[in-house]
PDB file of C-alpha atoms and ligand atoms in Angstrom:
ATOM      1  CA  UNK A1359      98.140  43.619  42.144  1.00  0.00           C
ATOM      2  CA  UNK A1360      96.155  42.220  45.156  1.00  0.00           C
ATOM      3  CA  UNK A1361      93.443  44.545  46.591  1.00  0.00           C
ATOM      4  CA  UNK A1362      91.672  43.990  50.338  1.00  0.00           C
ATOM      5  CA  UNK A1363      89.016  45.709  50.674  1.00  0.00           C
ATOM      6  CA  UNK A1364      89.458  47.005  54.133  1.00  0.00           C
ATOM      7  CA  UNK A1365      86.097  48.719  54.359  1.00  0.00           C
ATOM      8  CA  UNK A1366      83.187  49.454  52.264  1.00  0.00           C
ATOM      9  CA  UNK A1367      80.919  51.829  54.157  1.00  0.00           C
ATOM     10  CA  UNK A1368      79.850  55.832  53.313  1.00  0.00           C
ATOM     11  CA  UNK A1369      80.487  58.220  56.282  1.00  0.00           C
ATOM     12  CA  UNK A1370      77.973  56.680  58.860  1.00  0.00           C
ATOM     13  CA  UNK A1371      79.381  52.857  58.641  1.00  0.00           C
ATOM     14  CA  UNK A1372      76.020  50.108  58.351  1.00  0.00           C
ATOM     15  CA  UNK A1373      74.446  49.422  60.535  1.00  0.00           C
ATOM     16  CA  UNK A1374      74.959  53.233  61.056  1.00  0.00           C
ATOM     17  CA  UNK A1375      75.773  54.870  64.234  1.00  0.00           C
ATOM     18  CA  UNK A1376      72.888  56.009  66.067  1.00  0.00           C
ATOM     19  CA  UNK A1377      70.799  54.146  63.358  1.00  0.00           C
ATOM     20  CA  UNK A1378      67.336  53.021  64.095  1.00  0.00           C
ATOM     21  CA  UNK A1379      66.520  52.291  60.710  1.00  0.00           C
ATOM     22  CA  UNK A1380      65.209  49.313  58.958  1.00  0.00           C
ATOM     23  CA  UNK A1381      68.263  48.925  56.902  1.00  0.00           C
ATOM     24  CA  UNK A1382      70.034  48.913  60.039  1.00  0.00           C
ATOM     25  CA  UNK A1383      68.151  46.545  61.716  1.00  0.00           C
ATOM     26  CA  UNK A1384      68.363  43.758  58.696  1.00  0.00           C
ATOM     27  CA  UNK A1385      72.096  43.888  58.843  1.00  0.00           C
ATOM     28  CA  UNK A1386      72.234  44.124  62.730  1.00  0.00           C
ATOM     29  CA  UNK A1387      70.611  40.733  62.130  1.00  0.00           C
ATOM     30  CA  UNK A1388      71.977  38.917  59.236  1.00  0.00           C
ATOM     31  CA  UNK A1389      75.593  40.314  60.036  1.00  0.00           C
ATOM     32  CA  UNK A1390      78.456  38.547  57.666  1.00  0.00           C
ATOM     33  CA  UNK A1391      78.589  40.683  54.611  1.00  0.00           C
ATOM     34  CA  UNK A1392      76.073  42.892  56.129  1.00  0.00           C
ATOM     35  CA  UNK A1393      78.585  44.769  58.744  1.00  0.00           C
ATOM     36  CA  UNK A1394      80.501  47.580  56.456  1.00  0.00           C
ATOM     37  CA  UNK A1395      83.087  50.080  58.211  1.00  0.00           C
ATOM     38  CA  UNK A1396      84.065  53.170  56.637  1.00  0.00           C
ATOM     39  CA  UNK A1397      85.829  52.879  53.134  1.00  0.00           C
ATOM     40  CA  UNK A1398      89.929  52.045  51.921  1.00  0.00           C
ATOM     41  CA  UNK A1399      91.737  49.395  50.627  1.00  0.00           C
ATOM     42  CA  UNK A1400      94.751  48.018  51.048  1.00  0.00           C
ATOM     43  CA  UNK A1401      97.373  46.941  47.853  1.00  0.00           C
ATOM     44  CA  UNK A1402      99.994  44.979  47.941  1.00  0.00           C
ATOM     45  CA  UNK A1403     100.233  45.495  51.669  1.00  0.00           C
ATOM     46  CA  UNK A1404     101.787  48.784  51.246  1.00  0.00           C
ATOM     47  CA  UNK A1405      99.625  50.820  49.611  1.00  0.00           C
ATOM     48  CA  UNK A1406      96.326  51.926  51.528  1.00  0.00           C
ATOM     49  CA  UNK A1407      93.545  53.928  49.431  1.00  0.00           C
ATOM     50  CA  UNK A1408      92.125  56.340  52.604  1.00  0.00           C
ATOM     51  CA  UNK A1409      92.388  56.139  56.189  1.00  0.00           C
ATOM     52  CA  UNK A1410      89.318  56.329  57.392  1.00  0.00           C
ATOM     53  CA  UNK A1411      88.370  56.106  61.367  1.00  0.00           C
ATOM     54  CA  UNK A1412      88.310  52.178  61.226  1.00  0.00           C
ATOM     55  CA  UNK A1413      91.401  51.935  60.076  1.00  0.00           C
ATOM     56  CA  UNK A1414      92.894  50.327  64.103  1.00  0.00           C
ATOM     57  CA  UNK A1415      89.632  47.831  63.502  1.00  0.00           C
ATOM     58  CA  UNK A1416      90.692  47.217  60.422  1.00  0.00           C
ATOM     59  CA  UNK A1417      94.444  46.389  61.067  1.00  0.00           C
ATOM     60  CA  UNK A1418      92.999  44.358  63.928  1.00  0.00           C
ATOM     61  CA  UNK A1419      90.170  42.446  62.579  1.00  0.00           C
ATOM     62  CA  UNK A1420      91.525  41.943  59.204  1.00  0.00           C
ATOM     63  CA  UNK A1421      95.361  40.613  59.788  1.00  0.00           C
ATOM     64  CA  UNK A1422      97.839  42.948  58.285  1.00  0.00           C
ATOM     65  CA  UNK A1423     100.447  44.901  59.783  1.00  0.00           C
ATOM     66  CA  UNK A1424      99.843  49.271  59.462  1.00  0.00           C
ATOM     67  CA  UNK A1425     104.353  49.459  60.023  1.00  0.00           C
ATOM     68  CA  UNK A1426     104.328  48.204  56.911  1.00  0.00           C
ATOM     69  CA  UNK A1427     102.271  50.447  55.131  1.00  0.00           C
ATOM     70  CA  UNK A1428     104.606  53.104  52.766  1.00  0.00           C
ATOM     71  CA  UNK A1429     102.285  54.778  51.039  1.00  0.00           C
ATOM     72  CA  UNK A1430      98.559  56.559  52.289  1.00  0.00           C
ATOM     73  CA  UNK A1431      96.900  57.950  48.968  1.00  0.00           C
ATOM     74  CA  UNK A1432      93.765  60.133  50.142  1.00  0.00           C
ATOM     75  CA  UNK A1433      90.879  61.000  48.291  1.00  0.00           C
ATOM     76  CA  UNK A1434      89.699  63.862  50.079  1.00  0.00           C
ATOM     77  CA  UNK A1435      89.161  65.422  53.310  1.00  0.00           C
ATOM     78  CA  UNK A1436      85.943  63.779  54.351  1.00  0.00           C
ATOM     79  CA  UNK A1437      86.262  62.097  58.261  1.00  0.00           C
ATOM     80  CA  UNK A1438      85.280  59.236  56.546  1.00  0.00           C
ATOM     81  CA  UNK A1439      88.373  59.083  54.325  1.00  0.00           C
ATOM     82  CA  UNK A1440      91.020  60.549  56.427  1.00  0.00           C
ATOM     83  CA  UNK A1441      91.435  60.861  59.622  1.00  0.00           C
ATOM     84  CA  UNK A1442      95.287  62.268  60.226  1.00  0.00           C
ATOM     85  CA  UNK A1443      94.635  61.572  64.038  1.00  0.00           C
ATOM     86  CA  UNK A1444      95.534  57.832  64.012  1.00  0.00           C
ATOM     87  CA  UNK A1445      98.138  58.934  61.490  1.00  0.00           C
ATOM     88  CA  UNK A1446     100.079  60.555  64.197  1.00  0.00           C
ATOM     89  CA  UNK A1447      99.895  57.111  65.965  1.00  0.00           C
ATOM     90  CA  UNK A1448     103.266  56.672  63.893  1.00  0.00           C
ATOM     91  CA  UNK A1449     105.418  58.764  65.757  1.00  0.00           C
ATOM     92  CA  UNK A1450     107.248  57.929  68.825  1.00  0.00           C
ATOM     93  CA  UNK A1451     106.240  57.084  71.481  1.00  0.00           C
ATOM     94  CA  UNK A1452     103.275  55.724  70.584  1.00  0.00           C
ATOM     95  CA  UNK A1453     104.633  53.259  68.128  1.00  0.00           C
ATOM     96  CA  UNK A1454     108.633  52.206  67.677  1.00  0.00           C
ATOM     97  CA  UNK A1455     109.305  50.984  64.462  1.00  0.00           C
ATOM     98  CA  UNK A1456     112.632  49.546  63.771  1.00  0.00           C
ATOM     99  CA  UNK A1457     113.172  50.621  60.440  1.00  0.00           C
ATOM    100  CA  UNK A1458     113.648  53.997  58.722  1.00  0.00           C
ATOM    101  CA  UNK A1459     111.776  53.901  56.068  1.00  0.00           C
ATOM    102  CA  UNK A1460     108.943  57.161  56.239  1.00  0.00           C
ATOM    103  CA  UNK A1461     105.116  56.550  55.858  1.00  0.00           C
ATOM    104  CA  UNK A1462     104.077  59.121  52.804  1.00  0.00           C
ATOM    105  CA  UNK A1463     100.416  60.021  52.765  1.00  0.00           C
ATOM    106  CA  UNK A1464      99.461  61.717  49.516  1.00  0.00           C
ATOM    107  CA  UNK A1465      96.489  64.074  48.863  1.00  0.00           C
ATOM    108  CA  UNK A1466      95.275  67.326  47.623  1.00  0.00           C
ATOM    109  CA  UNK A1467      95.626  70.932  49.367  1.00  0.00           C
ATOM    110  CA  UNK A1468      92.316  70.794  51.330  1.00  0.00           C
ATOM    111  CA  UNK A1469      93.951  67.275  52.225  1.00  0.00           C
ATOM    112  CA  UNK A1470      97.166  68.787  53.420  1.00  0.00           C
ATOM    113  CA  UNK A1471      95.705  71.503  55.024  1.00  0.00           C
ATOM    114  CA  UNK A1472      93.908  68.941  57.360  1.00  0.00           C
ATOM    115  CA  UNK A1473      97.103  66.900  58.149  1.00  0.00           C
ATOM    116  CA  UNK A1474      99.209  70.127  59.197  1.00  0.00           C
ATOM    117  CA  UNK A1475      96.139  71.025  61.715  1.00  0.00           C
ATOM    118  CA  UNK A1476      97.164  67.988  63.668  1.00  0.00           C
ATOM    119  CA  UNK A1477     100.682  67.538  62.995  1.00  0.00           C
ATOM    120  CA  UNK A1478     101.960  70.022  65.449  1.00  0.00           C
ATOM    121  CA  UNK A1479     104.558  67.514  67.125  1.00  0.00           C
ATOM    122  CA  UNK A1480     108.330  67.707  66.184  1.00  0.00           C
ATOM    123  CA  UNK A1481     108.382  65.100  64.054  1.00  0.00           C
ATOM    124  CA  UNK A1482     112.615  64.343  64.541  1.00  0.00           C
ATOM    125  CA  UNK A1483     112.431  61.352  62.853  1.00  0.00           C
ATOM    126  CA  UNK A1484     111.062  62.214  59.609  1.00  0.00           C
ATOM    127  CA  UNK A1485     108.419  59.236  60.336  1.00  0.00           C
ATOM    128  CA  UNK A1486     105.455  60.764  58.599  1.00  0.00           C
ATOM    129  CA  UNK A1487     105.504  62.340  54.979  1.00  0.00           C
ATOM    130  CA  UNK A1488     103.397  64.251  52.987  1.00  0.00           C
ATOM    131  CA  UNK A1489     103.306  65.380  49.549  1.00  0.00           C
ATOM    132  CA  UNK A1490     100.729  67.597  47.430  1.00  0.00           C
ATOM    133  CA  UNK A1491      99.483  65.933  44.237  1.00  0.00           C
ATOM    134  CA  UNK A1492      97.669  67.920  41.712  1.00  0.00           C
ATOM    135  CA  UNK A1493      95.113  66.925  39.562  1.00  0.00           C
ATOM    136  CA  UNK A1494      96.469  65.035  36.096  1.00  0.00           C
ATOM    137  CA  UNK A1495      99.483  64.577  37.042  1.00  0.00           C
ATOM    138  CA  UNK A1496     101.572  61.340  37.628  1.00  0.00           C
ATOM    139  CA  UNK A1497     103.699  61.392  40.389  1.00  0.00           C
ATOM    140  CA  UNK A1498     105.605  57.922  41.568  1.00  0.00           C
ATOM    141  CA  UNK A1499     104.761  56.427  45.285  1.00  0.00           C
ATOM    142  CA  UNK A1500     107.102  53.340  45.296  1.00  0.00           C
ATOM    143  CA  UNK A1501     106.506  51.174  42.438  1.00  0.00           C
ATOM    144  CA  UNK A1502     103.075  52.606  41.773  1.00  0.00           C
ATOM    145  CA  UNK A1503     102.460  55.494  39.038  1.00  0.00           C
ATOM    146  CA  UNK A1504      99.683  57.172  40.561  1.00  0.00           C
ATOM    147  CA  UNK A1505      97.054  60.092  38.698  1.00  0.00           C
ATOM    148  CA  UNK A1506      94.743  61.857  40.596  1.00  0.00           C
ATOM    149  CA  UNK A1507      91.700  62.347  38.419  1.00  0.00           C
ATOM    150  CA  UNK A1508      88.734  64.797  39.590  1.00  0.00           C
ATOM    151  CA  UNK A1509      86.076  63.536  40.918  1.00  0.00           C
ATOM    152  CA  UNK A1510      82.694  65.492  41.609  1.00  0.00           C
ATOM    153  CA  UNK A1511      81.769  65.066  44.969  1.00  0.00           C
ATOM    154  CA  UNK A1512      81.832  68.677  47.076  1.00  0.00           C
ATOM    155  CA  UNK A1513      82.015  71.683  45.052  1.00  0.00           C
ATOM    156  CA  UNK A1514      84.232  73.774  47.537  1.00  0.00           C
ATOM    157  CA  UNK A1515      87.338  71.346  47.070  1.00  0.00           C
ATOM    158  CA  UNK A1516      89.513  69.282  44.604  1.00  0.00           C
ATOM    159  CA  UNK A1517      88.072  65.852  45.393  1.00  0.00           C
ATOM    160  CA  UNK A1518      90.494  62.656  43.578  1.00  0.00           C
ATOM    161  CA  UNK A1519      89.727  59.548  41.959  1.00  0.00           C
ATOM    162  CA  UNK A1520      92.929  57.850  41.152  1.00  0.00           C
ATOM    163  CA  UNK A1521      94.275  55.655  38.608  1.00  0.00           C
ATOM    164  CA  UNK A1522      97.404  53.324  40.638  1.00  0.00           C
ATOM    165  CA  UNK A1523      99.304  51.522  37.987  1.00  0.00           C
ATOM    166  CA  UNK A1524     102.225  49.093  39.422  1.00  0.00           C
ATOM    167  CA  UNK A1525     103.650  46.669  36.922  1.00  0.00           C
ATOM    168  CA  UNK A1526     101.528  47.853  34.321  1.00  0.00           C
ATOM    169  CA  UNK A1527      98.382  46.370  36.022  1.00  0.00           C
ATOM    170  CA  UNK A1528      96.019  49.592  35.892  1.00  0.00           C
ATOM    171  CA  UNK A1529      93.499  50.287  39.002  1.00  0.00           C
ATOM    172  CA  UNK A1530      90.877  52.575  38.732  1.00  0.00           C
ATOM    173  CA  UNK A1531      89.890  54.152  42.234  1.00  0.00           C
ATOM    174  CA  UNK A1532      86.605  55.770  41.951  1.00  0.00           C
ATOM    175  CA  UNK A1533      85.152  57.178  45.032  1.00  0.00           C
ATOM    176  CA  UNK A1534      83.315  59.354  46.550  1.00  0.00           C
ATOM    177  CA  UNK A1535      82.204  60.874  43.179  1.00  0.00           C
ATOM    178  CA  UNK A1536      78.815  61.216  41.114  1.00  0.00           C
ATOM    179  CA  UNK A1537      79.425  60.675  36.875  1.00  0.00           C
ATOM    180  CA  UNK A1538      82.926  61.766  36.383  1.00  0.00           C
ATOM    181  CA  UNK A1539      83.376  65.287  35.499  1.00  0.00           C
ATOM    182  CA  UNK A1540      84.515  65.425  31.839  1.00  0.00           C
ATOM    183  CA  UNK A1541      87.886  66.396  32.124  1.00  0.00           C
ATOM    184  CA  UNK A1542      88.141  63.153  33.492  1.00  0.00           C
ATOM    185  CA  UNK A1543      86.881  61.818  30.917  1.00  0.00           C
ATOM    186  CA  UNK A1544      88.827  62.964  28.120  1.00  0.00           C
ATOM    187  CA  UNK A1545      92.196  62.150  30.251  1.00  0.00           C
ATOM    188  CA  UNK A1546      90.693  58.419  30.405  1.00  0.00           C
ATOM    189  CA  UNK A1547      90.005  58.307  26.477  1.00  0.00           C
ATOM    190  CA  UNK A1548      91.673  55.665  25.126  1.00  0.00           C
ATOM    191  CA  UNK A1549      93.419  54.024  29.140  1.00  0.00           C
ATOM    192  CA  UNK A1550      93.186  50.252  29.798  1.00  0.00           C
ATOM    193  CA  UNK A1551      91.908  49.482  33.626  1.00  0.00           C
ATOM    194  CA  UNK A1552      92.096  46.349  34.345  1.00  0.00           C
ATOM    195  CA  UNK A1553      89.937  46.762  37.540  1.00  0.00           C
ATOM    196  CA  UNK A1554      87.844  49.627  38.449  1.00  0.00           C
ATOM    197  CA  UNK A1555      85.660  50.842  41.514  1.00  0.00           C
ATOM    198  CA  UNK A1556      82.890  52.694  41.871  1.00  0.00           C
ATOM    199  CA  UNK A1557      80.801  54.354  44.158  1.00  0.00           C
ATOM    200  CA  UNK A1558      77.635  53.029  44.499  1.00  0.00           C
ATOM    201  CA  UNK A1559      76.429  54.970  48.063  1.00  0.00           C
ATOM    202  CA  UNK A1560      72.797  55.285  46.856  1.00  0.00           C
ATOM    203  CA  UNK A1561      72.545  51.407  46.198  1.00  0.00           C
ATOM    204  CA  UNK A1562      69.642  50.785  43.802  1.00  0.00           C
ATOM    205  CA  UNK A1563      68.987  54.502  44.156  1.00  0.00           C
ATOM    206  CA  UNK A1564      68.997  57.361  41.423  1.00  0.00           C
ATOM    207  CA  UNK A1565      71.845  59.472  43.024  1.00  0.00           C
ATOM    208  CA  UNK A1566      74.510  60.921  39.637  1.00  0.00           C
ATOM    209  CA  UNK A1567      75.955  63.930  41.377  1.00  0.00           C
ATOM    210  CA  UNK A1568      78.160  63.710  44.518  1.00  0.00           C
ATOM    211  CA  UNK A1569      77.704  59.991  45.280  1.00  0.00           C
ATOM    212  CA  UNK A1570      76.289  57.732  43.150  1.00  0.00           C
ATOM    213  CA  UNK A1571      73.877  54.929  42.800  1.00  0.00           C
ATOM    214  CA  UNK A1572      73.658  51.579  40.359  1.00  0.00           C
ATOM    215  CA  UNK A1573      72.106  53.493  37.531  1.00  0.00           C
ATOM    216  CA  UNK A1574      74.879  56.461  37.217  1.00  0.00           C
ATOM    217  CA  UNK A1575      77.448  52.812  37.606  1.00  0.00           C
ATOM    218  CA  UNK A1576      75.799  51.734  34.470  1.00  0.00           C
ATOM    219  CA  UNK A1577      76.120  54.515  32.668  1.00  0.00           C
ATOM    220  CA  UNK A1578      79.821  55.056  34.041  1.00  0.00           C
ATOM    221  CA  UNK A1579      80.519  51.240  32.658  1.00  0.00           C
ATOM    222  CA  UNK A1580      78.982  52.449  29.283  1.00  0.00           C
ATOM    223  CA  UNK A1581      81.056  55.119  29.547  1.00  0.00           C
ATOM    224  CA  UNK A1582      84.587  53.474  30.266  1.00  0.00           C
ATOM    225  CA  UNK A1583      83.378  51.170  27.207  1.00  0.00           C
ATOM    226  CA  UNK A1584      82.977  53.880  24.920  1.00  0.00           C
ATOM    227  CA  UNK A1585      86.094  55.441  26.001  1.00  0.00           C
ATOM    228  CA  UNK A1586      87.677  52.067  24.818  1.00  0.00           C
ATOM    229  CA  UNK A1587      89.355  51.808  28.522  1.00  0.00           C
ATOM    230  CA  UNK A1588      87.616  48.800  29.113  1.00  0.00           C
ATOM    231  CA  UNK A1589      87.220  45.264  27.856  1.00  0.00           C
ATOM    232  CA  UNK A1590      85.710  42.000  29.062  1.00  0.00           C
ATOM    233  CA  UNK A1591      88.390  41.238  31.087  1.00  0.00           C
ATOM    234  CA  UNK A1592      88.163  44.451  32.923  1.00  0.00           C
ATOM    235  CA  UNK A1593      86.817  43.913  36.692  1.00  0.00           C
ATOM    236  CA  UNK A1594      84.059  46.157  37.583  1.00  0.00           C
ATOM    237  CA  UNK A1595      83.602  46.697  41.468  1.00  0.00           C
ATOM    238  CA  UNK A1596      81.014  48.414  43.408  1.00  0.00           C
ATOM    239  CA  UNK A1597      81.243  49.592  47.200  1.00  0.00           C
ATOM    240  CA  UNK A1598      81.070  52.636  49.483  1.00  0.00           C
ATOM    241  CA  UNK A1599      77.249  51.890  50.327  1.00  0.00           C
ATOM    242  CA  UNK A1600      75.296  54.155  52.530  1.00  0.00           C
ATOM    243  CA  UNK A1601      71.958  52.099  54.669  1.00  0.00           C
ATOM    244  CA  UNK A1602      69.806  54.708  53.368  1.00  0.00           C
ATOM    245  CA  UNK A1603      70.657  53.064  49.793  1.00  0.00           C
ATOM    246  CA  UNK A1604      68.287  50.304  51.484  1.00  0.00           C
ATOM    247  CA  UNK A1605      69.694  47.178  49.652  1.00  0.00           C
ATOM    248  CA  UNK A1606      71.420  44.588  51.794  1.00  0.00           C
ATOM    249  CA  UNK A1607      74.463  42.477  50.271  1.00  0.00           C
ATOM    250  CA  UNK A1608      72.477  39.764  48.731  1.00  0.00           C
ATOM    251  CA  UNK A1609      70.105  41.827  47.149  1.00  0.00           C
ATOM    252  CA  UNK A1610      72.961  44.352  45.981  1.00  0.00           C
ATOM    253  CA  UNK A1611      74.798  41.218  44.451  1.00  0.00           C
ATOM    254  CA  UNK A1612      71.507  40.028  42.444  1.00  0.00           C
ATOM    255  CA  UNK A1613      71.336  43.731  40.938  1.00  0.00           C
ATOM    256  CA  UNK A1614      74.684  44.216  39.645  1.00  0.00           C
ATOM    257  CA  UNK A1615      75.960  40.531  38.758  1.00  0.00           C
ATOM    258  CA  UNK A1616      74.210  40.781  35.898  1.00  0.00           C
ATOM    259  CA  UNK A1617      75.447  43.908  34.739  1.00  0.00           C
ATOM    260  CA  UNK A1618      79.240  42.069  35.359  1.00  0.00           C
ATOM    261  CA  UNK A1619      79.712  44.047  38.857  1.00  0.00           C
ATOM    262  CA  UNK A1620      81.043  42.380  42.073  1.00  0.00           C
ATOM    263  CA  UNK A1621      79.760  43.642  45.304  1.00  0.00           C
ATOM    264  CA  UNK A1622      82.402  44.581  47.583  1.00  0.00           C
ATOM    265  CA  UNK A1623      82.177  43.298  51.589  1.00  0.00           C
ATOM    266  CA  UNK A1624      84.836  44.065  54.099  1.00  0.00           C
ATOM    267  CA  UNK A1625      87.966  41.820  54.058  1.00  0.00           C
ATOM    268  CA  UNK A1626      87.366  40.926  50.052  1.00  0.00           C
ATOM    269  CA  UNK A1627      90.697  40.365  48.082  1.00  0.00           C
ATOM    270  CA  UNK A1628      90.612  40.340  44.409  1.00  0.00           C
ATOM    271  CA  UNK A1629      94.043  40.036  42.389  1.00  0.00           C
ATOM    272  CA  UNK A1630      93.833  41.693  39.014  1.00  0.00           C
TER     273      UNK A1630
HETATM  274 ZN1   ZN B  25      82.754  58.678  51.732  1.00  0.00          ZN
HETATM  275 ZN1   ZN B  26      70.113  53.057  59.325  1.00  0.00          ZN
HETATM  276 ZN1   ZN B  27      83.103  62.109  50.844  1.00  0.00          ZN
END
């Protein structure tokens, strides 16, 4: 499985927008690693994890093609994570694709109820799929066997973290989301990962609820180890970082190395 980190920003993108901040201002500076968009990844080159707003940037800037893109699994409705909009881009005539094969996007009922509110065009090609996915249970996109897991990030909706497991390599998705909620947990009990990522939006901060920072990654890692789901091959992975977190790459790398973390930047590929 090879994963691209397309972007690895919360909502605002750092240096945020509007953004007079310190943080801001470091990374306006030092650039490289510095500049984060808003959050997904790409697998295999047809699986994306969230669309966010970047997402033309990102097909730009970072040398894939979006036509061949099958499968869009969202995690929730934040603008940050989907933004349906561009997904309508699809259709004719704004793009002609010469093949048949339909883009599915996959997310909860909050998820779907965004998507209908802008698909309003007769879609007569069938160019743009979507299906429901409940909580705990598997359902196949391609090759990939996909769970959504609950995360806890807004109380008012069903919010996903997702385990993706093509060819028996396991991925662990896990953002936006404070400490898992503990029916995660005991569906984890006992799962290999072989890679997992976490949210880590507060940086060196003490956020556990909604987002998280290092310290709730630590004790998630503890967790997972407990849980017997990882091992020391396992790849641990932070990202989604929000400027008010305050730590730039470097110094984000220097705090979780240690701990066996790697720092995500936009346009990182790992292959587990
Ligand atoms: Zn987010
Ligand atoms: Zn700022
Ligand atoms: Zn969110």
């Amino acid at each position: 499985m090879k994963i691209k980190f397309l972007g690895t920003a919360a909502a605002e993108g750092w240096p945020a927008l509007f953004c007079e901040c310190e943080n801001c201002r470091r990374a306006r500076e030092k650039r490289g690693k510095n500049i984060r968009t808003r959050s997904s990844c790409l697998i295999d080159e047809k699986y994306m994890v969230d669309f966010p707003p970047d997402t033309y940037w990102h097909e730009l800037n970072e040398d894939f093609e979006l036509s061949r893109v099958e499968h869009i699994i969202v995690t929730h409705s934040h603008d940050d994570h989907f933004y349906p909009e561009d997904i309508m881009m699809r259709k004719e005539p704004y793009a002609h694709i010469n093949r048949d094969q339909p883009l599915y996007v996959y997310g909860s009922d909050s998820v779907k109820a965004k998507f209908m509110r802008v698909n309003v065009e007769e879609d007569k090609k069938n160019r743009i799929v979507f299906k429901e996915v409940e909580a705990f249970h598997t359902f196949c996109a391609g090759e990939a066997k996909v769970t959504p897991l609950l995360a806890d990030h807004i109380p008012d909706e069903k919010c996903f973290l997702y385990l993706i497991d093509i060819g028996g390599k396991v991925l662990l998705y896990g953002h936006d989301t404070g400490i898992f909620p503990e029916k995660t947990w005991e569906f984890l009990k006992g799962r290999r990962i072989d890679a997992a990522i976490l949210d880590c939006t507060d940086g060196p901060g003490p956020c556990m609820r909604y987002h998280m920072g290092f310290p709730a990654c630590l004790k998630v890692k503890d967790r997972l180890l407990k849980e017997r789901c990882i091992g020391g091959g396992t790849v641990l992975i932070i990202s989604h970082f929000s400027h008010n977190g305050g730590f730039l790459h470097d110094e984000l790398k220097a705090m979780s190395l240690p701990h066996g973390f790697i720092t995500a930047y936009d346009g990182m590929e790992i292959q587990i």
